């Protein structure tokens, strides 16, 4: 059985001090810088005025009545439903009573909505700019080297990821180039930032991108007509078939204790 | 001692609150008096913990409760230096400290004026609005407090705390239907809160036994719902003393009264009373369980120590009434 002799590439030990270490330090420092930049740029959450609060919470109230209707007795549920439906349909909770039935304003013209979008833009910029700069820096100075060998074997598929910038066909995928080290740093520094900055830091762009995915606050986002939401909720309330959790609770209790 | 900092001190017994308040000087000493928000500090000193600020908040409440106004003041200063004097929560705590240190009605009026000034600047400041309501109530102006609460709930109807306070105010004024309505709102927001189910049962029982309810025929409806509410609270929490206590009390009243013999079928959406054998079984169950709870709590068995002493004593008394009736 002829074993393929392990590839050995003589490397200058100085590679560690002049490439691996600087890239890591730069990545950590950028993360910290990004965290503080985000903290500084973050606009404080906008205060809602009384009417907006009323509009949103009244809708939320209707939703919770609908979801938890089973804790009420039939008569109290019917009373609530009638009151809420009348108020919803007449638009009593709306922020601007006059704007009923009119198409929603263009979100681009709404200064409040613009502010929210600016905030998102700022966060995006804080992520994109440093990444572009650092990647350019690494490509310009350190491309084309093999800087380290991973201590575990890997399959051939990893070659394109780990040896980016080193176009050698037969090299073992365990050898890593500097640009792959950079990617590893992007994905793997989260625990370091957690340790340095606390767990709710803004240093890691991966976490930020995760947050981006679900459109939070879409319920009251710009461009949604609250009147339509109220009407839809009134309809939802109207079709509930009421049952109460109190129906037959004694029997359940007696049986449950005996069993 | 450390974890109890994170509990709301109102839930602590007086002795525990005193113990907590006495740790105030040590806590104040051990934490730095000024918090720097510079990046360097947070890198060196570790991340800022939010528990720390909850701890200060609870210390303020515990200190005020035990009369240590100076320590409360110092804790408040820490919070002000961190969050600024115009933070809503800090404003409310500041008002609370001022209320506690007021010596006469005139000073309380001044605090009330201050609240109204803050509210006129920012009418969505809910902590201050709540403080104002609490102050109105403690000054004996319950109807003012109720109307202020109704106004608060008009624009924030998803506030369970406010609904339950409103229910309490209505109860203190003897307005049972309103109190029940407000408590039901709490349940809508927290559908599985067994203590609220039991509380609603208590309200129903009080409404049923109040004078005048027998005349207008709502007595039976209230009693039926009380039985069901207590049963639900026990279903949600197995060894809930208040639930069993209420269940026993209600079933006992029903069994001794005339209602159970002639169960009327109510047709306008109310609950019907369970039949007599079910009531008897429920009564038996509640008696047995209460006896067990009392015995085990008295013996301080493991896992049975959490009951409040007053609750256990009341349960014992209720059981004693039974046995004395049998002996006679």
Coordinates of C-alpha atoms in Angstrom, one line a residue:
Chain A
X1 CA 0.0 0.0 0.0
X2 CA 1.7 3.1 -1.2
X3 CA 0.7 6.0 0.8
X4 CA 0.7 9.4 -0.8
X5 CA 3.4 11.3 1.0
X6 CA 2.0 14.2 2.9
X7 CA 2.6 17.5 1.1
X8 CA 5.0 19.7 2.8
X9 CA 5.6 23.3 1.9
X10 CA 8.3 25.0 3.6
X11 CA 7.0 28.3 4.9
X12 CA 8.7 31.2 6.4
X13 CA 7.7 31.3 10.1
X14 CA 7.6 35.1 9.7
X15 CA 4.4 34.6 7.7
X16 CA 2.6 34.1 11.0
X17 CA 3.7 37.4 12.5
X18 CA 3.3 39.5 9.3
X19 CA 0.1 38.1 7.8
X20 CA -2.0 36.0 10.1
X21 CA -1.6 38.1 13.2
X22 CA -2.2 41.5 11.4
X23 CA -5.3 40.3 9.6
X24 CA -6.8 39.0 12.9
X25 CA -6.0 42.2 14.8
X26 CA -7.4 44.4 12.0
X27 CA -10.5 42.3 11.9
X28 CA -11.1 42.6 15.7
X29 CA -10.4 46.3 15.7
X30 CA -12.8 46.9 12.8
X31 CA -15.4 45.0 14.6
X32 CA -15.0 47.2 17.7
X33 CA -15.0 50.3 15.6
X34 CA -18.1 49.2 13.8
X35 CA -19.8 48.6 17.1
X36 CA -19.1 52.1 18.4
X37 CA -19.9 53.7 15.0
X38 CA -23.3 51.9 15.1
X39 CA -23.9 53.0 18.7
X40 CA -23.0 56.6 17.9
X41 CA -25.1 56.7 14.7
X42 CA -28.1 55.0 16.2
X43 CA -31.0 57.4 16.4
X44 CA -32.9 57.0 19.6
X45 CA -36.3 55.2 19.1
X46 CA -38.8 57.7 17.9
X47 CA -41.5 58.6 20.4
X48 CA -45.0 57.8 19.3
X49 CA -47.6 60.4 20.0
X50 CA -50.7 59.6 21.8
X51 CA -52.9 59.0 18.8
X52 CA -50.5 56.7 17.1
X53 CA -50.1 54.7 20.4
X54 CA -53.9 54.5 20.7
X55 CA -54.3 53.3 17.1
X56 CA -51.7 50.6 17.4
X57 CA -52.6 49.4 20.9
X58 CA -56.3 49.3 20.1
X59 CA -55.6 47.0 17.2
X60 CA -53.4 44.9 19.4
X61 CA -56.2 44.8 21.9
X62 CA -58.6 43.5 19.3
X63 CA -56.0 40.8 18.3
X64 CA -55.6 39.6 21.9
X65 CA -59.4 39.6 22.4
X66 CA -59.6 37.4 19.3
X67 CA -56.8 35.1 20.3
X68 CA -57.9 34.7 24.0
X69 CA -61.6 34.9 23.6
X70 CA -61.9 31.5 25.2
X71 CA -61.1 32.8 28.7
X72 CA -64.3 34.9 28.7
X73 CA -67.8 33.8 29.2
X74 CA -70.1 34.1 26.3
X75 CA -71.9 37.3 27.4
X76 CA -68.7 39.2 28.2
X77 CA -67.1 38.1 24.9
X78 CA -70.2 39.2 22.9
X79 CA -70.2 42.6 24.7
X80 CA -66.5 43.1 23.9
X81 CA -66.9 42.0 20.3
X82 CA -69.8 44.3 19.6
X83 CA -68.0 47.3 21.2
X84 CA -64.8 46.6 19.3
X85 CA -66.4 45.9 16.0
X86 CA -68.5 49.1 16.2
X87 CA -65.4 51.1 17.1
X88 CA -63.3 49.5 14.4
X89 CA -65.9 49.9 11.7
X90 CA -66.6 53.5 12.5
X91 CA -62.9 54.3 12.7
X92 CA -63.0 55.6 16.2
X93 CA -59.4 54.5 16.9
X94 CA -57.9 56.0 13.7
X95 CA -55.1 58.5 14.0
X96 CA -56.5 60.9 11.4
X97 CA -60.3 60.5 11.1
X98 CA -60.4 62.5 8.0
X99 CA -58.0 60.3 6.0
X100 CA -60.4 57.4 6.0
X101 CA -60.8 55.7 2.7
X102 CA -58.1 57.7 1.0
X103 CA -55.2 55.9 -0.5
X104 CA -52.2 55.6 1.9
X105 CA -49.6 58.4 1.5
X106 CA -46.5 57.6 -0.5
X107 CA -44.0 56.3 2.1
X108 CA -41.3 58.3 0.3
X109 CA -43.0 61.5 1.3
X110 CA -43.5 60.6 4.9
X111 CA -40.6 62.0 6.9
X112 CA -41.0 59.5 9.7
X113 CA -40.7 56.6 7.2
X114 CA -37.7 58.3 5.6
X115 CA -36.0 58.4 8.9
X116 CA -36.4 54.7 9.4
X117 CA -35.0 54.0 6.0
X118 CA -32.0 56.3 6.7
X119 CA -31.3 54.3 9.8
X120 CA -31.3 51.1 7.8
X121 CA -29.0 52.7 5.2
X122 CA -26.6 53.8 7.9
X123 CA -26.4 50.3 9.3
X124 CA -25.8 48.9 5.9
X125 CA -23.1 51.4 5.2
X126 CA -21.4 50.6 8.5
X127 CA -21.2 47.0 7.3
X128 CA -20.3 47.4 3.7
X129 CA -17.7 50.1 3.7
X130 CA -15.2 48.5 6.2
X131 CA -15.7 45.1 4.5
X132 CA -14.9 46.5 1.1
X133 CA -11.9 48.4 2.4
X134 CA -10.4 45.5 4.3
X135 CA -10.9 43.0 1.5
X136 CA -9.2 45.4 -0.9
X137 CA -6.4 45.8 1.5
X138 CA -5.9 42.1 1.9
X139 CA -6.1 41.5 -1.8
X140 CA -3.6 44.2 -2.5
X141 CA -1.0 43.1 0.1
X142 CA -1.4 39.5 0.9
X143 CA -2.9 37.7 -2.1
X144 CA -1.3 34.6 -3.5
X145 CA 0.3 33.2 -0.3
X146 CA -0.3 30.0 1.5
X147 CA -0.1 31.0 5.1
X148 CA -1.0 28.0 7.2
X149 CA -2.0 24.4 7.2
X150 CA -5.2 23.4 9.0
X151 CA -4.7 20.6 11.6
X152 CA -7.5 18.4 10.2
X153 CA -8.1 16.9 6.8
X154 CA -10.7 18.3 4.4
X155 CA -12.4 17.2 1.2
X156 CA -11.6 18.6 -2.2
X157 CA -14.7 20.8 -2.1
X158 CA -13.2 23.1 0.4
X159 CA -10.4 24.0 -2.0
X160 CA -12.1 26.8 -3.7
X161 CA -13.1 28.3 -0.4
X162 CA -9.8 28.0 1.4
X163 CA -7.4 28.5 -1.4
X164 CA -9.0 31.6 -2.9
X165 CA -6.4 33.5 -4.7
X166 CA -4.0 30.5 -5.0
X167 CA -4.5 28.8 -8.3
X168 CA -2.7 25.5 -7.7
X169 CA -4.5 22.4 -8.8
X170 CA -2.8 19.6 -6.8
X171 CA -2.4 21.3 -3.5
X172 CA -4.0 19.7 -0.5
X173 CA -7.2 21.6 0.6
X174 CA -5.7 21.9 4.1
X175 CA -3.5 24.7 3.0
X176 CA -5.0 28.1 3.5
X177 CA -4.5 31.4 1.8
X178 CA -4.8 34.8 3.4
X179 CA -8.1 35.7 1.9
X180 CA -9.6 32.5 3.4
X181 CA -8.3 33.5 6.8
X182 CA -10.1 36.8 6.3
X183 CA -13.4 35.0 5.7
X184 CA -12.9 32.7 8.6
X185 CA -12.4 35.9 10.8
X186 CA -15.6 37.4 9.5
X187 CA -17.6 34.3 10.5
X188 CA -15.8 33.3 13.5
X189 CA -15.1 36.4 15.6
X190 CA -18.5 36.6 17.2
X191 CA -17.5 35.0 20.5
X192 CA -14.5 37.4 20.7
X193 CA -16.9 40.4 20.2
X194 CA -19.3 38.9 22.8
X195 CA -16.4 38.7 25.2
X196 CA -15.2 42.3 24.5
X197 CA -18.4 44.2 24.0
X198 CA -21.2 42.2 25.6
X199 CA -23.6 40.0 24.0
X200 CA -25.8 42.6 22.2
X201 CA -23.0 44.2 20.2
X202 CA -23.3 45.5 16.7
X203 CA -19.8 44.4 15.7
X204 CA -20.6 41.3 13.7
X205 CA -22.3 41.9 10.4
X206 CA -23.6 38.3 10.3
X207 CA -25.9 39.0 13.3
X208 CA -27.1 42.2 11.7
X209 CA -28.0 40.4 8.5
X210 CA -29.9 37.8 10.4
X211 CA -32.0 40.7 11.9
X212 CA -32.6 42.0 8.5
X213 CA -34.4 38.9 7.3
X214 CA -37.7 39.2 9.2
X215 CA -39.3 42.5 8.4
X216 CA -39.9 43.6 12.0
X217 CA -42.7 46.0 12.7
X218 CA -44.3 45.4 9.3
X219 CA -47.7 45.5 11.0
X220 CA -47.5 49.2 11.3
X221 CA -45.0 49.9 8.7
X222 CA -45.3 52.8 6.3
X223 CA -47.7 52.4 3.5
X224 CA -50.1 50.2 5.4
X225 CA -53.5 51.6 5.7
X226 CA -54.6 51.3 9.4
X227 CA -58.3 51.6 8.4
X228 CA -58.0 48.5 6.3
X229 CA -56.3 46.7 9.2
X230 CA -59.1 47.7 11.5
X231 CA -61.8 46.5 9.1
X232 CA -60.0 43.2 8.6
X233 CA -59.7 42.8 12.4
X234 CA -63.4 43.5 12.8
X235 CA -64.1 40.8 10.3
X236 CA -61.9 38.4 12.1
X237 CA -63.8 39.1 15.3
X238 CA -67.1 38.7 13.6
X239 CA -66.4 35.1 12.5
X240 CA -65.2 33.8 15.8
X241 CA -67.1 30.8 17.0
X242 CA -67.0 31.4 20.7
X243 CA -66.3 28.6 23.1
X244 CA -65.2 29.0 26.7
X245 CA -62.5 27.3 28.6
X246 CA -64.8 27.3 31.5
X247 CA -67.3 24.9 29.8
X248 CA -67.1 21.7 31.7
X249 CA -64.0 22.7 33.7
X250 CA -65.3 21.0 36.8
X251 CA -65.6 17.7 35.1
X252 CA -62.1 18.1 33.7
X253 CA -60.8 18.9 37.1
X254 CA -62.5 16.0 38.9
X255 CA -61.3 13.6 36.2
X256 CA -57.8 15.0 36.2
X257 CA -57.3 14.7 39.9
X258 CA -58.7 11.2 40.1
X259 CA -56.5 10.0 37.2
Chain B
X1 CA -29.2 37.0 48.7
X2 CA -28.1 37.9 45.2
X3 CA -31.0 36.7 43.2
X4 CA -33.6 38.4 45.3
X5 CA -32.4 41.7 44.0
X6 CA -34.1 40.9 40.8
X7 CA -37.5 40.3 42.3
X8 CA -39.8 43.1 42.7
X9 CA -39.5 44.0 46.4
X10 CA -43.2 44.4 46.9
X11 CA -43.5 40.7 46.6
X12 CA -41.0 40.2 49.5
X13 CA -42.1 39.7 53.0
X14 CA -41.3 42.6 55.4
X15 CA -38.4 40.8 56.9
X16 CA -36.9 40.0 53.5
X17 CA -37.4 43.6 52.4
X18 CA -35.6 44.9 55.5
X19 CA -32.7 42.5 54.9
X20 CA -32.5 43.7 51.3
X21 CA -32.6 47.3 52.3
X22 CA -29.8 46.8 54.8
X23 CA -27.5 45.7 52.0
X24 CA -27.9 49.1 50.3
X25 CA -24.7 50.7 51.8
X26 CA -22.6 47.7 50.7
X27 CA -24.1 47.7 47.2
X28 CA -23.5 51.5 46.9
X29 CA -20.0 51.1 48.0
X30 CA -19.1 48.2 45.8
X31 CA -20.3 49.7 42.5
X32 CA -18.5 52.7 41.0
X33 CA -20.3 56.0 41.7
X34 CA -20.1 57.3 38.2
X35 CA -20.5 55.4 35.1
X36 CA -18.3 56.4 32.2
X37 CA -19.7 55.6 28.8
X38 CA -16.4 55.8 27.0
X39 CA -15.4 52.9 24.9
X40 CA -12.2 52.4 26.8
X41 CA -14.0 51.9 30.1
X42 CA -16.3 49.2 28.7
X43 CA -13.3 47.4 27.2
X44 CA -11.5 47.4 30.4
X45 CA -14.3 47.0 32.9
X46 CA -16.4 44.4 31.1
X47 CA -19.8 44.9 29.6
X48 CA -22.4 46.8 31.5
X49 CA -25.0 44.6 33.1
X50 CA -28.7 45.5 33.0
X51 CA -29.2 43.6 36.2
X52 CA -27.2 46.2 38.0
X53 CA -29.8 48.8 37.2
X54 CA -32.7 46.6 38.2
X55 CA -30.9 46.0 41.4
X56 CA -30.8 49.7 42.1
X57 CA -34.4 50.2 41.2
X58 CA -35.4 47.4 43.6
X59 CA -33.1 48.8 46.3
X60 CA -34.9 52.1 46.1
X61 CA -38.3 50.4 46.6
X62 CA -37.0 48.3 49.4
X63 CA -35.3 51.2 51.1
X64 CA -38.4 53.4 50.9
X65 CA -40.5 50.5 52.3
X66 CA -38.2 50.2 55.3
X67 CA -37.9 54.0 55.8
X68 CA -34.3 54.4 54.7
X69 CA -34.9 57.5 52.6
X70 CA -31.2 58.5 52.4
X71 CA -30.1 55.3 50.9
X72 CA -33.0 55.4 48.4
X73 CA -31.9 58.9 47.4
X74 CA -28.3 57.7 46.8
X75 CA -29.5 54.8 44.7
X76 CA -31.7 57.2 42.7
X77 CA -28.7 59.5 42.1
X78 CA -26.9 56.5 40.5
X79 CA -29.8 55.9 38.2
X80 CA -30.0 59.6 37.3
X81 CA -26.3 59.8 36.5
X82 CA -26.6 56.8 34.2
X83 CA -29.9 57.4 32.4
X84 CA -30.4 61.2 32.9
X85 CA -33.2 62.9 34.8
X86 CA -35.6 63.0 31.9
X87 CA -35.8 59.2 31.4
X88 CA -39.4 58.2 32.0
X89 CA -38.7 55.4 34.4
X90 CA -36.2 57.5 36.4
X91 CA -38.7 60.3 36.5
X92 CA -41.3 57.9 38.0
X93 CA -38.8 56.6 40.6
X94 CA -37.8 60.2 41.5
X95 CA -41.5 61.0 42.0
X96 CA -41.9 58.0 44.2
X97 CA -39.0 59.0 46.4
X98 CA -40.4 62.5 46.7
X99 CA -43.8 61.1 47.6
X100 CA -42.3 58.9 50.3
X101 CA -40.4 61.8 51.7
X102 CA -43.3 64.2 51.8
X103 CA -44.4 65.0 55.3
X104 CA -47.8 66.5 54.7
X105 CA -50.6 66.9 52.2
X106 CA -49.2 70.1 50.9
X107 CA -46.0 68.5 49.8
X108 CA -47.9 65.7 48.1
X109 CA -50.0 68.3 46.2
X110 CA -46.7 69.8 45.0
X111 CA -45.6 66.3 43.8
X112 CA -48.9 66.0 42.0
X113 CA -48.5 69.3 40.4
X114 CA -45.1 68.2 39.2
X115 CA -46.6 65.1 37.6
X116 CA -49.2 67.1 35.9
X117 CA -46.5 69.5 34.5
X118 CA -44.6 66.5 33.1
X119 CA -47.7 65.1 31.6
X120 CA -48.6 68.3 30.0
X121 CA -45.3 68.3 28.2
X122 CA -45.5 64.6 27.2
X123 CA -48.9 63.0 27.4
X124 CA -47.6 59.5 26.6
X125 CA -45.3 59.3 29.6
X126 CA -46.9 56.1 31.0
X127 CA -44.7 55.6 34.1
X128 CA -45.6 59.2 35.3
X129 CA -49.2 58.8 34.4
X130 CA -49.3 55.7 36.6
X131 CA -47.5 57.4 39.5
X132 CA -50.1 60.2 39.3
X133 CA -52.9 57.7 39.5
X134 CA -51.3 55.9 42.4
X135 CA -50.8 59.2 44.2
X136 CA -54.4 60.2 43.6
X137 CA -55.6 57.0 45.0
X138 CA -53.4 57.2 48.1
X139 CA -54.6 60.7 48.7
X140 CA -58.1 59.3 48.8
X141 CA -59.3 60.6 45.5
X142 CA -60.3 57.2 44.1
X143 CA -62.8 58.4 41.6
X144 CA -60.3 60.8 40.1
X145 CA -57.8 57.9 40.0
X146 CA -60.4 55.8 38.2
X147 CA -61.2 58.4 35.6
X148 CA -57.5 59.0 35.0
X149 CA -57.0 55.2 34.6
X150 CA -59.8 55.0 32.1
X151 CA -58.2 57.7 30.1
X152 CA -54.8 55.9 30.2
X153 CA -56.5 52.7 29.1
X154 CA -58.3 54.4 26.3
X155 CA -55.0 55.0 24.5
X156 CA -53.2 52.0 25.9
X157 CA -55.7 49.2 26.2
X158 CA -53.0 46.5 26.3
X159 CA -51.7 47.4 29.8
X160 CA -52.6 44.5 32.1
X161 CA -51.2 46.2 35.1
X162 CA -53.4 49.2 34.6
X163 CA -56.5 47.1 34.1
X164 CA -55.9 45.2 37.3
X165 CA -55.4 48.4 39.2
X166 CA -58.7 49.7 37.7
X167 CA -60.4 46.6 38.8
X168 CA -59.1 47.1 42.3
X169 CA -60.3 50.7 42.5
X170 CA -63.7 49.7 41.3
X171 CA -63.8 46.9 43.8
X172 CA -62.9 49.3 46.6
X173 CA -65.9 51.4 45.5
X174 CA -68.2 48.5 45.4
X175 CA -68.7 48.5 41.7
X176 CA -68.6 44.8 41.1
X177 CA -69.6 44.5 37.4
X178 CA -67.0 47.1 36.5
X179 CA -64.4 45.4 38.6
X180 CA -65.2 42.1 36.9
X181 CA -65.0 43.6 33.5
X182 CA -61.6 45.1 34.2
X183 CA -60.3 41.8 35.6
X184 CA -61.5 40.0 32.5
X185 CA -59.5 42.4 30.4
X186 CA -56.4 41.3 32.4
X187 CA -57.3 37.7 31.5
X188 CA -57.6 38.6 27.8
X189 CA -54.1 39.9 28.0
X190 CA -52.7 37.0 30.1
X191 CA -55.0 34.1 29.4
X192 CA -53.2 31.5 31.5
X193 CA -52.6 33.5 34.7
X194 CA -54.0 31.3 37.4
X195 CA -53.9 33.9 40.0
X196 CA -56.0 36.2 37.8
X197 CA -58.5 33.4 37.3
X198 CA -58.7 32.9 41.0
X199 CA -59.0 36.7 41.6
X200 CA -61.8 36.8 39.1
X201 CA -63.5 34.0 41.0
X202 CA -63.1 36.0 44.2
X203 CA -64.7 39.0 42.5
X204 CA -67.6 36.9 41.3
X205 CA -68.1 35.5 44.7
X206 CA -68.0 39.0 46.3
X207 CA -70.5 40.2 43.6
X208 CA -72.7 37.2 44.4
X209 CA -72.7 37.7 48.1
X210 CA -73.1 41.5 47.9
X211 CA -76.4 42.8 49.0
X212 CA -78.8 43.3 46.2
X213 CA -77.5 40.7 43.9
X214 CA -80.0 38.1 45.2
X215 CA -82.8 40.5 44.3
X216 CA -81.9 40.9 40.6
X217 CA -81.3 37.3 40.0
X218 CA -77.6 37.5 39.2
X219 CA -76.6 35.7 42.3
X220 CA -76.6 32.3 40.8
X221 CA -74.8 33.4 37.6
X222 CA -72.0 34.9 39.6
X223 CA -71.7 31.8 41.9
X224 CA -71.6 29.5 38.8
X225 CA -68.9 31.5 37.2
X226 CA -67.0 31.7 40.5
X227 CA -67.0 27.9 40.8
X228 CA -65.7 27.7 37.2
X229 CA -63.0 30.3 37.6
X230 CA -61.6 28.7 40.7
X231 CA -61.7 25.3 39.0
X232 CA -59.8 26.8 36.0
X233 CA -57.2 28.3 38.3
X234 CA -56.6 24.9 40.0
X235 CA -56.4 23.3 36.6
X236 CA -53.7 25.7 35.6
X237 CA -51.7 25.4 38.9
X238 CA -52.0 22.2 40.8
X239 CA -51.4 23.2 44.4
X240 CA -52.8 26.8 44.3
X241 CA -54.0 27.5 47.7
X242 CA -56.2 30.5 46.9
X243 CA -57.9 28.5 44.2
X244 CA -58.8 25.6 46.5
X245 CA -59.8 28.1 49.3
X246 CA -62.2 29.8 47.0
X247 CA -63.5 26.6 45.5
X248 CA -64.2 25.3 49.0
X249 CA -65.8 28.5 50.1
X250 CA -68.1 28.8 47.1
X251 CA -69.2 25.2 47.0
X252 CA -69.8 25.2 50.7
X253 CA -72.0 28.3 50.4
X254 CA -73.8 26.7 47.4
X255 CA -74.4 23.4 49.2
X256 CA -75.7 25.1 52.3
X257 CA -77.9 27.5 50.4
X258 CA -81.0 26.9 48.4
X259 CA -79.5 27.4 44.9
X260 CA -78.2 24.0 44.3
X261 CA -81.5 22.3 44.9
X262 CA -83.2 24.3 42.3
X263 CA -80.8 24.8 39.5
X264 CA -82.3 27.3 37.1
X265 CA -81.2 27.1 33.5
X266 CA -80.0 30.5 32.6
X267 CA -80.4 31.2 28.9
X268 CA -78.9 34.6 28.3
X269 CA -75.3 33.3 28.0
X270 CA -74.4 32.8 31.6
X271 CA -73.0 29.6 33.0
X272 CA -75.4 27.1 34.5
X273 CA -74.6 25.9 38.0
X274 CA -73.1 22.4 38.2
X275 CA -75.5 19.8 39.7
X276 CA -75.4 18.9 43.3
X277 CA -73.3 15.8 43.2
X278 CA -70.6 17.6 41.2
X279 CA -70.6 20.4 43.7
X280 CA -70.2 17.9 46.5
X281 CA -67.3 16.2 44.8
X282 CA -65.7 19.6 44.2
X283 CA -66.2 20.5 47.8
X284 CA -64.7 17.2 49.0
X285 CA -61.7 17.6 46.7
X286 CA -61.0 21.2 47.8
X287 CA -61.3 20.2 51.5
X288 CA -58.9 17.3 51.1
X289 CA -56.4 19.3 49.2
X290 CA -56.6 22.2 51.6
X291 CA -56.0 19.9 54.5
X292 CA -53.0 18.4 52.7
X293 CA -51.6 21.9 52.0
X294 CA -52.1 23.1 55.5
X295 CA -50.5 19.9 57.0
X296 CA -47.5 19.9 54.7
X297 CA -46.9 23.7 54.9
X298 CA -47.1 23.4 58.7
X299 CA -44.5 20.6 58.7
X300 CA -42.4 22.7 56.3
X301 CA -41.9 19.8 54.0
X302 CA -39.6 20.3 51.0
X303 CA -41.4 21.9 48.2
X304 CA -44.3 23.1 50.3
X305 CA -42.8 26.1 51.9
X306 CA -43.7 28.8 49.4
X307 CA -47.1 29.5 50.8
X308 CA -47.7 32.8 52.6
X309 CA -48.3 32.3 56.3
X310 CA -51.5 34.4 56.3
X311 CA -52.9 32.3 53.5
X312 CA -52.2 29.0 55.3
X313 CA -53.7 30.4 58.5
X314 CA -56.9 31.4 56.7
X315 CA -57.2 28.0 55.1
X316 CA -56.7 26.4 58.5
X317 CA -59.4 28.6 59.9
X318 CA -61.8 27.6 57.1
X319 CA -61.1 23.9 57.8
X320 CA -61.6 24.5 61.5
X321 CA -65.1 25.9 60.9
X322 CA -66.0 22.7 59.2
X323 CA -64.9 20.4 62.0
X324 CA -66.6 22.5 64.6
X325 CA -69.8 22.4 62.7
X326 CA -69.6 18.6 62.5
X327 CA -68.9 18.3 66.3
X328 CA -71.9 20.3 67.1

